Amino acid sequence: MTIQPIHVPQVGNLPAALTSFVGRARDLAEARRHLGESRLLTLTGAGGVGKTRLALEVGAASVSDFEDGVWLVDLASVRDPALVVNATATALRVPDLGAAMITEQLAAFLARRSALIVLDNCEHLVDASAELVHTLLSAAPGLRMLTTSRHALGIHGEHVFAIPPLAPDDALELLRARATAVRSEFAVTDGNRAQVLRLCTDLDGLPLAIELAASRLRTLTVDEVLDRLTDRFGLLTGGSRVARPHQRTLRGLIDWSHDLCTPVEQLLWHRLSGFPGDFGLDAAEVVCSGDGIERDEVLDILDRLVIQSVVVPTVHEGKPRYRVLETIRGYGLERLVESGQEQDVRHRHHAFYVAFAERIANAWCGFGEEESLNRLRAERAHLRMALEHGRAPQATLALAAALRLHWCEGGFLGEGRLWLERALEAAPEPTPARAKALWVASWVATLQRDHAAAHRWLDEAAQLGGQLDDPSVCAHVQSLRGMVALFGGRMKEAVPLFEEAVTAHEESGDETSAIYALTRLATAQSHLGDPRGAQTCRQLSAVAEEHDERLVRAQAQWVLGYAAWRRGDLPEAVAMTRSALENAQGFNGYDTIGLMLEQLAWASAAGGHHRQAARLLGTARALRQDIGATIFTFGPLAVEQHVQCEEEVVRALGKAAYEEALAEGAAHRSPDEAIAYALHLEPEPPATDPLTPREREVAALVAEGMTNRQIATALGRSPRTIDAHIENILAKLGFGSRARIASWWTAKQASLT
């Protein structure tokens, strides 16, 4: 069993810079000043002028100003205006649970936060970006936004800062820094300084153009680059220097860079431009190979394009990836269309991501759940493109269903429902793909608590599964009918449905689906007080140990903790629930972790630790608020148990002290931060002594340094009886060791003298 270390992720998501930031000290200072004076700053300018890089530098320099982080939202790969808000929520790791409009959910999430959002590459989505910015700034007084676009957003309160080209000295320094990176002996000397300045001037001081030119100094001299560019620009402008605007300068340089590439480098450049966002090597090798490029050649050619600054290496959550800058990608995409290969590349792209999604879904058990969800999140731009541009409706339907874990475990319920509904409407034929998509859609709807839609899709799935004689579909229908009953508090109805589903999935060899059904069965059994629940949990725990699967282990521990709380075994309840929280780290489960914290609060209150319980209730409530939920979202049983706990805590502490502790807990708001807080929270001993007279005798002897066996002899009791007394004392006082008992007893006696 692998125990995960307790960690709290860094707030924000700014990528680490892979190259130095050269020049623009005055622009950086001015942009920061404008951002301090206005809640909305838009950086405008021509393509290649460095808007994104300056925005990232402003963000990095402002991190200490925003308690809740600086967040980058890159819209370059987003084509549908309706998905601008989804892209923003994804970047901020706000789950799209679909219980409310995602815009409202995001606004509620930001309302209590002090944050800076960098909304990058807005020019093709100006209206949608402007609408989102206005909504969020209106809802969140602690929010500031920095956008980049070739055009202003045009909304009230916007301050526009037009980014100028680099000053001559800054341009020269940038060229020197980038040229030195590809040719260490390059230097700017008295002998070539005038030519270097002329080169930078001819490139209009555009950082992207300078970086492309610098990559050519690996094999050419400054004079040779100048001569070739002069010829190129002459063709563009008919020899008139005045006639060449910045964009034609950049286009000319990209043309020249393209001409200097070998045919196979050009071919890979074109094909890589079909990727809407950053990509992994595995995708590039499959999508871009064939018809002139062997698969084992892709990495070598890719490295050559990196050296030429056509492709930029990047990192996503510790994994190496690549991207083509938007201006260069647009050029490559034009060439791809001209070559007549665009549809072939899109087809290979679609096929790769269908296989990718199916591979993760089918190997979910033991595949590495957190890594899988992170990879799905990293590929979201490609997944969206595959869903948007699939040529065969049945293939698109299959992809939407294959992404079920992305939708249901990754926190993309709203978007998943959107794609599933579109795909089901476009492919009404009674096929196996439709049958699978129907039960996946019902899963999404069930998690959204839209039970009417879930029942509607399940009825059609059951009919189609029978028509196709597909036992897998029928098993999923039973499991999901049980889930609807479970969420509705109908435990007795749920248990036999889950039992049927488990048997059917096991008979078909679908281990992952059997585990999901087992997990739900254990939950229903524990709520009923069914003694078989312990066996179901042991079965789940064995699977988790075999595959080192943390989500299953967390679920089993959570259920075991609930069962222990129900029967009054508080030490076991606390231990199991804390272990569940530990294993739930990294999954961003606002709803699940909020319920685990609730359960830990119930056990704490039952043990007399009312202030700790109030803090945990505050943390749980804050997580629910962040996803637009209340305790009523989770069914009547959760409401009943929450109300009972809250009433007990208020009686013990008083309303004012309860509200104070509740507010303290609410300060810990992200799921992993909430887990770290809960696991390090030391309970205060109860204000009144909760021990029985016999337990006080035992505590006194512990303070004298006696072992359990010595205490048993002194009191004339069996060692097992004393062991039980010690466990009860630890539970009631919330301590983890005998040493804490001794310290508490000593302090208590000192206070009486």
XYZ file of N, CA, C and O in Angstrom, residues 590-692:
412
model
N -14.208 18.023 -4.676
C -14.878 18.951 -3.759
C -16.035 18.270 -3.031
O -16.186 18.397 -1.810
N -16.893 17.549 -3.779
C -18.072 16.952 -3.155
C -17.701 15.788 -2.251
O -18.141 15.712 -1.097
N -16.866 14.868 -2.740
C -16.495 13.690 -1.955
C -15.727 14.082 -0.700
O -16.018 13.598 0.411
N -14.746 14.942 -0.854
C -13.934 15.343 0.293
C -14.774 16.141 1.289
O -14.614 16.007 2.509
N -15.702 16.953 0.782
C -16.596 17.668 1.680
C -17.415 16.717 2.543
O -17.600 16.942 3.746
N -17.881 15.608 1.953
C -18.653 14.630 2.726
C -17.772 13.861 3.703
O -18.208 13.510 4.804
N -16.542 13.577 3.315
C -15.614 12.925 4.248
C -15.347 13.829 5.455
O -15.291 13.363 6.604
N -15.180 15.119 5.204
C -14.966 16.063 6.300
C -16.198 16.137 7.200
O -16.079 16.261 8.426
N -17.383 16.084 6.591
C -18.619 16.033 7.382
C -18.580 14.838 8.326
O -18.867 14.956 9.527
N -18.230 13.681 7.777
C -18.215 12.464 8.583
C -17.208 12.558 9.720
O -17.475 12.133 10.849
N -16.051 13.157 9.434
C -15.054 13.334 10.492
C -15.581 14.292 11.565
O -15.304 14.111 12.763
N -16.345 15.279 11.142
C -16.962 16.207 12.105
C -17.969 15.474 12.992
O -18.030 15.707 14.209
N -18.777 14.580 12.401
C -19.761 13.836 13.202
C -19.054 12.999 14.270
O -19.476 12.969 15.426
N -17.967 12.324 13.860
C -17.234 11.491 14.816
C -16.570 12.349 15.890
O -16.521 11.969 17.069
N -16.062 13.521 15.504
C -15.429 14.418 16.474
C -16.443 14.908 17.496
O -16.172 14.948 18.700
N -17.614 15.291 17.008
C -18.660 15.758 17.929
C -19.087 14.646 18.875
O -19.292 14.874 20.079
N -19.206 13.424 18.353
C -19.603 12.298 19.199
C -18.575 12.020 20.283
O -18.913 11.541 21.369
N -17.309 12.354 20.011
C -16.250 12.174 20.994
C -16.081 13.359 21.924
O -15.146 13.379 22.741
N -16.926 14.373 21.797
C -16.855 15.538 22.675
C -15.951 16.646 22.179
O -15.751 17.643 22.877
N -15.419 16.533 20.964
C -14.502 17.552 20.427
C -15.298 18.526 19.558
O -15.206 18.522 18.326
N -16.069 19.354 20.218
C -17.051 20.160 19.508
C -16.426 21.297 18.706
O -16.907 21.633 17.623
N -15.376 21.873 19.212
C -14.740 22.957 18.453
C -14.100 22.404 17.176
O -14.187 23.021 16.113
N -13.448 21.267 17.286
C -12.874 20.639 16.094
C -13.982 20.297 15.094
O -13.831 20.512 13.883
N -15.093 19.768 15.601
C -16.211 19.436 14.718
C -16.717 20.674 13.989
O -17.009 20.632 12.786
N -16.813 21.793 14.696
C -17.287 23.032 14.064
C -16.332 23.488 12.968
O -16.760 23.927 11.896
N -15.034 23.390 13.231
C -14.059 23.776 12.198
C -14.196 22.898 10.957
O -14.150 23.374 9.819
N -14.346 21.592 11.177
C -14.498 20.675 10.047
C -15.790 20.939 9.281
O -15.818 20.875 8.040
N -16.862 21.261 9.996
C -18.106 21.620 9.319
C -17.915 22.874 8.466
O -18.471 22.981 7.365
N -17.114 23.819 8.963
C -16.837 25.034 8.196
C -16.051 24.737 6.932
O -16.331 25.297 5.858
N -15.070 23.854 7.034
C -14.274 23.496 5.859
C -15.143 22.786 4.827
O -15.055 23.064 3.626
N -15.976 21.860 5.304
C -16.863 21.137 4.391
C -17.840 22.087 3.707
O -18.096 21.977 2.497
N -18.383 23.026 4.463
C -19.344 23.973 3.885
C -18.686 24.842 2.819
O -19.284 25.109 1.761
N -17.440 25.274 3.069
C -16.740 26.107 2.088
C -16.524 25.351 0.778
O -16.673 25.917 -0.313
N -16.170 24.069 0.863
C -15.994 23.274 -0.354
C -17.313 23.147 -1.106
O -17.337 23.214 -2.350
N -18.401 22.959 -0.390
C -19.704 22.870 -1.066
C -20.048 24.189 -1.751
O -20.544 24.195 -2.884
N -19.791 25.288 -1.067
C -20.104 26.593 -1.659
C -19.326 26.816 -2.949
O -19.835 27.419 -3.901
N -18.101 26.310 -2.994
C -17.267 26.505 -4.180
C -17.810 25.787 -5.406
O -17.458 26.132 -6.538
N -18.635 24.763 -5.214
C -19.208 24.058 -6.357
C -20.702 24.322 -6.484
O -21.415 23.613 -7.201
N -21.176 25.339 -5.772
C -22.580 25.711 -5.880
C -23.530 24.705 -5.273
O -24.677 24.566 -5.717
N -23.085 23.976 -4.254
C -23.914 22.944 -3.622
C -24.214 23.318 -2.179
O -23.575 24.197 -1.595
N -25.194 22.640 -1.612
C -25.491 22.730 -0.183
C -25.559 21.302 0.345
O -25.490 20.337 -0.420
N -25.722 21.157 1.635
C -25.823 19.807 2.201
C -27.070 19.100 1.660
O -27.102 17.863 1.544
N -28.086 19.858 1.253
C -29.303 19.254 0.704
C -29.046 18.569 -0.634
O -29.818 17.698 -1.045
N -27.946 18.948 -1.313
C -27.594 18.325 -2.586
C -27.350 16.832 -2.427
O -27.554 16.058 -3.370
N -26.935 16.410 -1.234
C -26.450 15.050 -1.054
C -27.461 14.115 -0.407
O -27.097 13.042 0.077
N -28.727 14.504 -0.394
C -29.770 13.588 0.013
C -30.209 13.735 1.455
O -29.543 14.373 2.275
N -31.344 13.108 1.790
C -31.960 13.309 3.106
C -31.130 12.774 4.265
O -31.144 13.355 5.353
N -30.409 11.672 4.079
C -29.623 11.127 5.182
C -28.488 12.070 5.567
O -28.228 12.301 6.756
N -27.811 12.605 4.571
C -26.723 13.548 4.856
C -27.259 14.775 5.585
O -26.629 15.281 6.524
N -28.429 15.252 5.164
C -29.035 16.419 5.817
C -29.349 16.106 7.278
O -29.029 16.892 8.192
N -29.966 14.959 7.522
C -30.345 14.580 8.882
C -29.125 14.501 9.801
O -29.130 15.034 10.920
N -28.058 13.853 9.326
C -26.869 13.673 10.164
C -26.135 14.994 10.377
O -25.596 15.261 11.458
N -26.130 15.843 9.348
C -25.506 17.159 9.478
C -26.235 18.005 10.520
O -25.604 18.638 11.374
N -27.556 18.018 10.438
C -28.355 18.829 11.369
C -28.158 18.358 12.807
O -27.992 19.169 13.732
N -28.156 17.052 13.021
C -27.948 16.525 14.369
C -26.589 16.938 14.922
O -26.472 17.337 16.087
N -25.553 16.833 14.086
C -24.210 17.219 14.527
C -24.156 18.714 14.844
O -23.629 19.126 15.884
N -24.707 19.514 13.949
C -24.668 20.964 14.135
C -25.388 21.372 15.420
O -24.886 22.212 16.191
N -26.548 20.783 15.674
C -27.300 21.125 16.889
C -26.520 20.763 18.147
O -26.497 21.522 19.128
N -25.855 19.603 18.123
C -25.068 19.183 19.283
C -23.900 20.140 19.523
O -23.615 20.531 20.669
N -23.232 20.552 18.437
C -22.082 21.439 18.569
C -22.517 22.806 19.091
O -21.863 23.400 19.955
N -23.618 23.329 18.561
C -24.111 24.636 19.011
C -24.493 24.584 20.493
O -24.209 25.517 21.258
N -25.115 23.499 20.916
C -25.459 23.365 22.337
C -24.203 23.374 23.210
O -24.187 23.968 24.292
N -23.157 22.727 22.733
C -21.938 22.607 23.541
C -21.130 23.900 23.563
O -20.573 24.283 24.602
N -21.050 24.598 22.421
C -20.174 25.766 22.310
C -20.906 27.090 22.494
O -20.289 28.089 22.882
N -22.183 27.107 22.154
C -22.883 28.380 22.056
C -22.794 28.878 20.623
O -21.843 28.558 19.884
N -23.769 29.683 20.213
C -23.857 30.119 18.821
C -22.638 30.927 18.385
O -22.087 30.716 17.301
N -22.182 31.837 19.224
C -21.066 32.718 18.834
C -19.782 31.922 18.642
O -19.063 32.100 17.644
N -19.461 31.038 19.595
C -18.236 30.247 19.479
C -18.326 29.287 18.300
O -17.325 29.015 17.621
N -19.519 28.768 18.033
C -19.708 27.885 16.881
C -19.423 28.633 15.586
O -18.701 28.137 14.704
N -19.986 29.831 15.441
C -19.778 30.614 14.220
C -18.303 30.981 14.042
O -17.784 30.990 12.924
N -17.623 31.266 15.147
C -16.204 31.593 15.082
C -15.385 30.400 14.569
O -14.525 30.542 13.690
N -15.653 29.210 15.118
C -14.930 28.010 14.675
C -15.294 27.652 13.243
O -14.445 27.220 12.451
N -16.546 27.848 12.877
C -17.001 27.581 11.516
C -16.243 28.457 10.518
O -15.779 27.984 9.468
N -16.088 29.736 10.848
C -15.369 30.662 9.973
C -13.894 30.294 9.859
O -13.283 30.425 8.789
N -13.317 29.833 10.962
C -11.911 29.417 10.911
C -11.729 28.257 9.938
O -10.804 28.236 9.133
N -12.619 27.282 10.000
C -12.529 26.151 9.084
C -12.760 26.550 7.645
O -12.169 25.977 6.724
N -13.596 27.545 7.427
C -13.923 27.969 6.065
C -12.758 28.639 5.358
O -12.792 28.821 4.137
N -11.727 29.007 6.097
C -10.564 29.639 5.467
C -9.747 28.638 4.662
O -8.885 29.026 3.874
N -10.009 27.349 4.851
C -9.250 26.304 4.153
C -10.157 25.744 3.078
O -11.048 24.953 3.356
N -9.893 26.131 1.799
C -10.955 25.983 0.824
C -10.678 25.017 -0.325
O -11.610 24.410 -0.821
N -9.465 24.876 -0.823
C -9.254 23.904 -1.891
C -9.276 22.509 -1.291
O -8.974 22.329 -0.109
N -9.639 21.488 -2.058
C -9.730 20.140 -1.485
C -8.452 19.676 -0.797
O -8.504 19.173 0.335
N -7.312 19.823 -1.443
C -6.076 19.347 -0.818
C -5.692 20.192 0.394
O -5.152 19.675 1.376
N -5.972 21.487 0.334
C -5.711 22.334 1.500
C -6.618 21.931 2.657
O -6.195 21.892 3.819
N -7.867 21.595 2.331
C -8.811 21.153 3.363
C -8.355 19.839 3.992
O -8.454 19.653 5.210
N -7.848 18.929 3.176
C -7.358 17.649 3.702
C -6.174 17.879 4.631
O -6.110 17.326 5.744
N -5.227 18.688 4.181
C -4.051 18.956 5.011
C -4.462 19.580 6.341
O -3.925 19.237 7.400
N -5.413 20.494 6.294
C -5.906 21.136 7.517
C -6.529 20.107 8.452
O -6.235 20.063 9.654
N -7.388 19.249 7.905
C -8.088 18.267 8.737
C -7.123 17.270 9.363
O -7.263 16.899 10.530
N -6.129 16.831 8.590
C -5.214 15.811 9.093
C -4.229 16.366 10.119
O -3.661 15.600 10.906
N -4.037 17.666 10.111
C -3.129 18.270 11.090
C -3.867 18.959 12.238
O -3.253 19.550 13.117
N -5.185 18.896 12.210
C -5.982 19.579 13.230
C -5.925 18.803 14.534
O -6.324 17.643 14.605
N -5.390 19.445 15.547
C -5.304 18.816 16.873
C -6.564 19.146 17.660
O -6.857 20.305 17.919
N -7.344 18.133 18.046
C -8.555 18.419 18.827
C -8.228 18.933 20.218
O -7.250 18.501 20.825
N -9.029 19.884 20.650
C -8.873 20.353 22.025
C -9.581 19.385 22.961
O -10.645 18.860 22.638
N -9.024 19.105 24.125
C -9.734 18.249 25.085
C -11.079 18.881 25.428
O -11.227 20.101 25.438
N -12.078 18.063 25.695
C -13.396 18.619 26.036
C -13.313 19.555 27.240
O -12.479 19.376 28.132
N -14.176 20.556 27.240
C -14.169 21.524 28.350
C -14.516 20.841 29.665
O -14.005 21.192 30.727
N -15.409 19.847 29.599
C -15.730 19.062 30.793
C -15.046 17.714 30.684
O -14.811 17.223 29.584
N -14.724 17.128 31.816
C -14.047 15.832 31.838
C -15.035 14.746 31.395
O -16.029 14.482 32.074
N -14.810 14.110 30.228
C -15.781 13.133 29.728
C -15.534 11.723 30.247
O -16.253 10.798 29.867
N -14.493 11.532 31.077
C -14.118 10.183 31.479
C -14.996 9.665 32.621
O -15.447 10.420 33.485
N -15.183 8.350 32.624
C -15.862 7.695 33.741
C -14.894 7.623 34.927
O -13.675 7.802 34.755
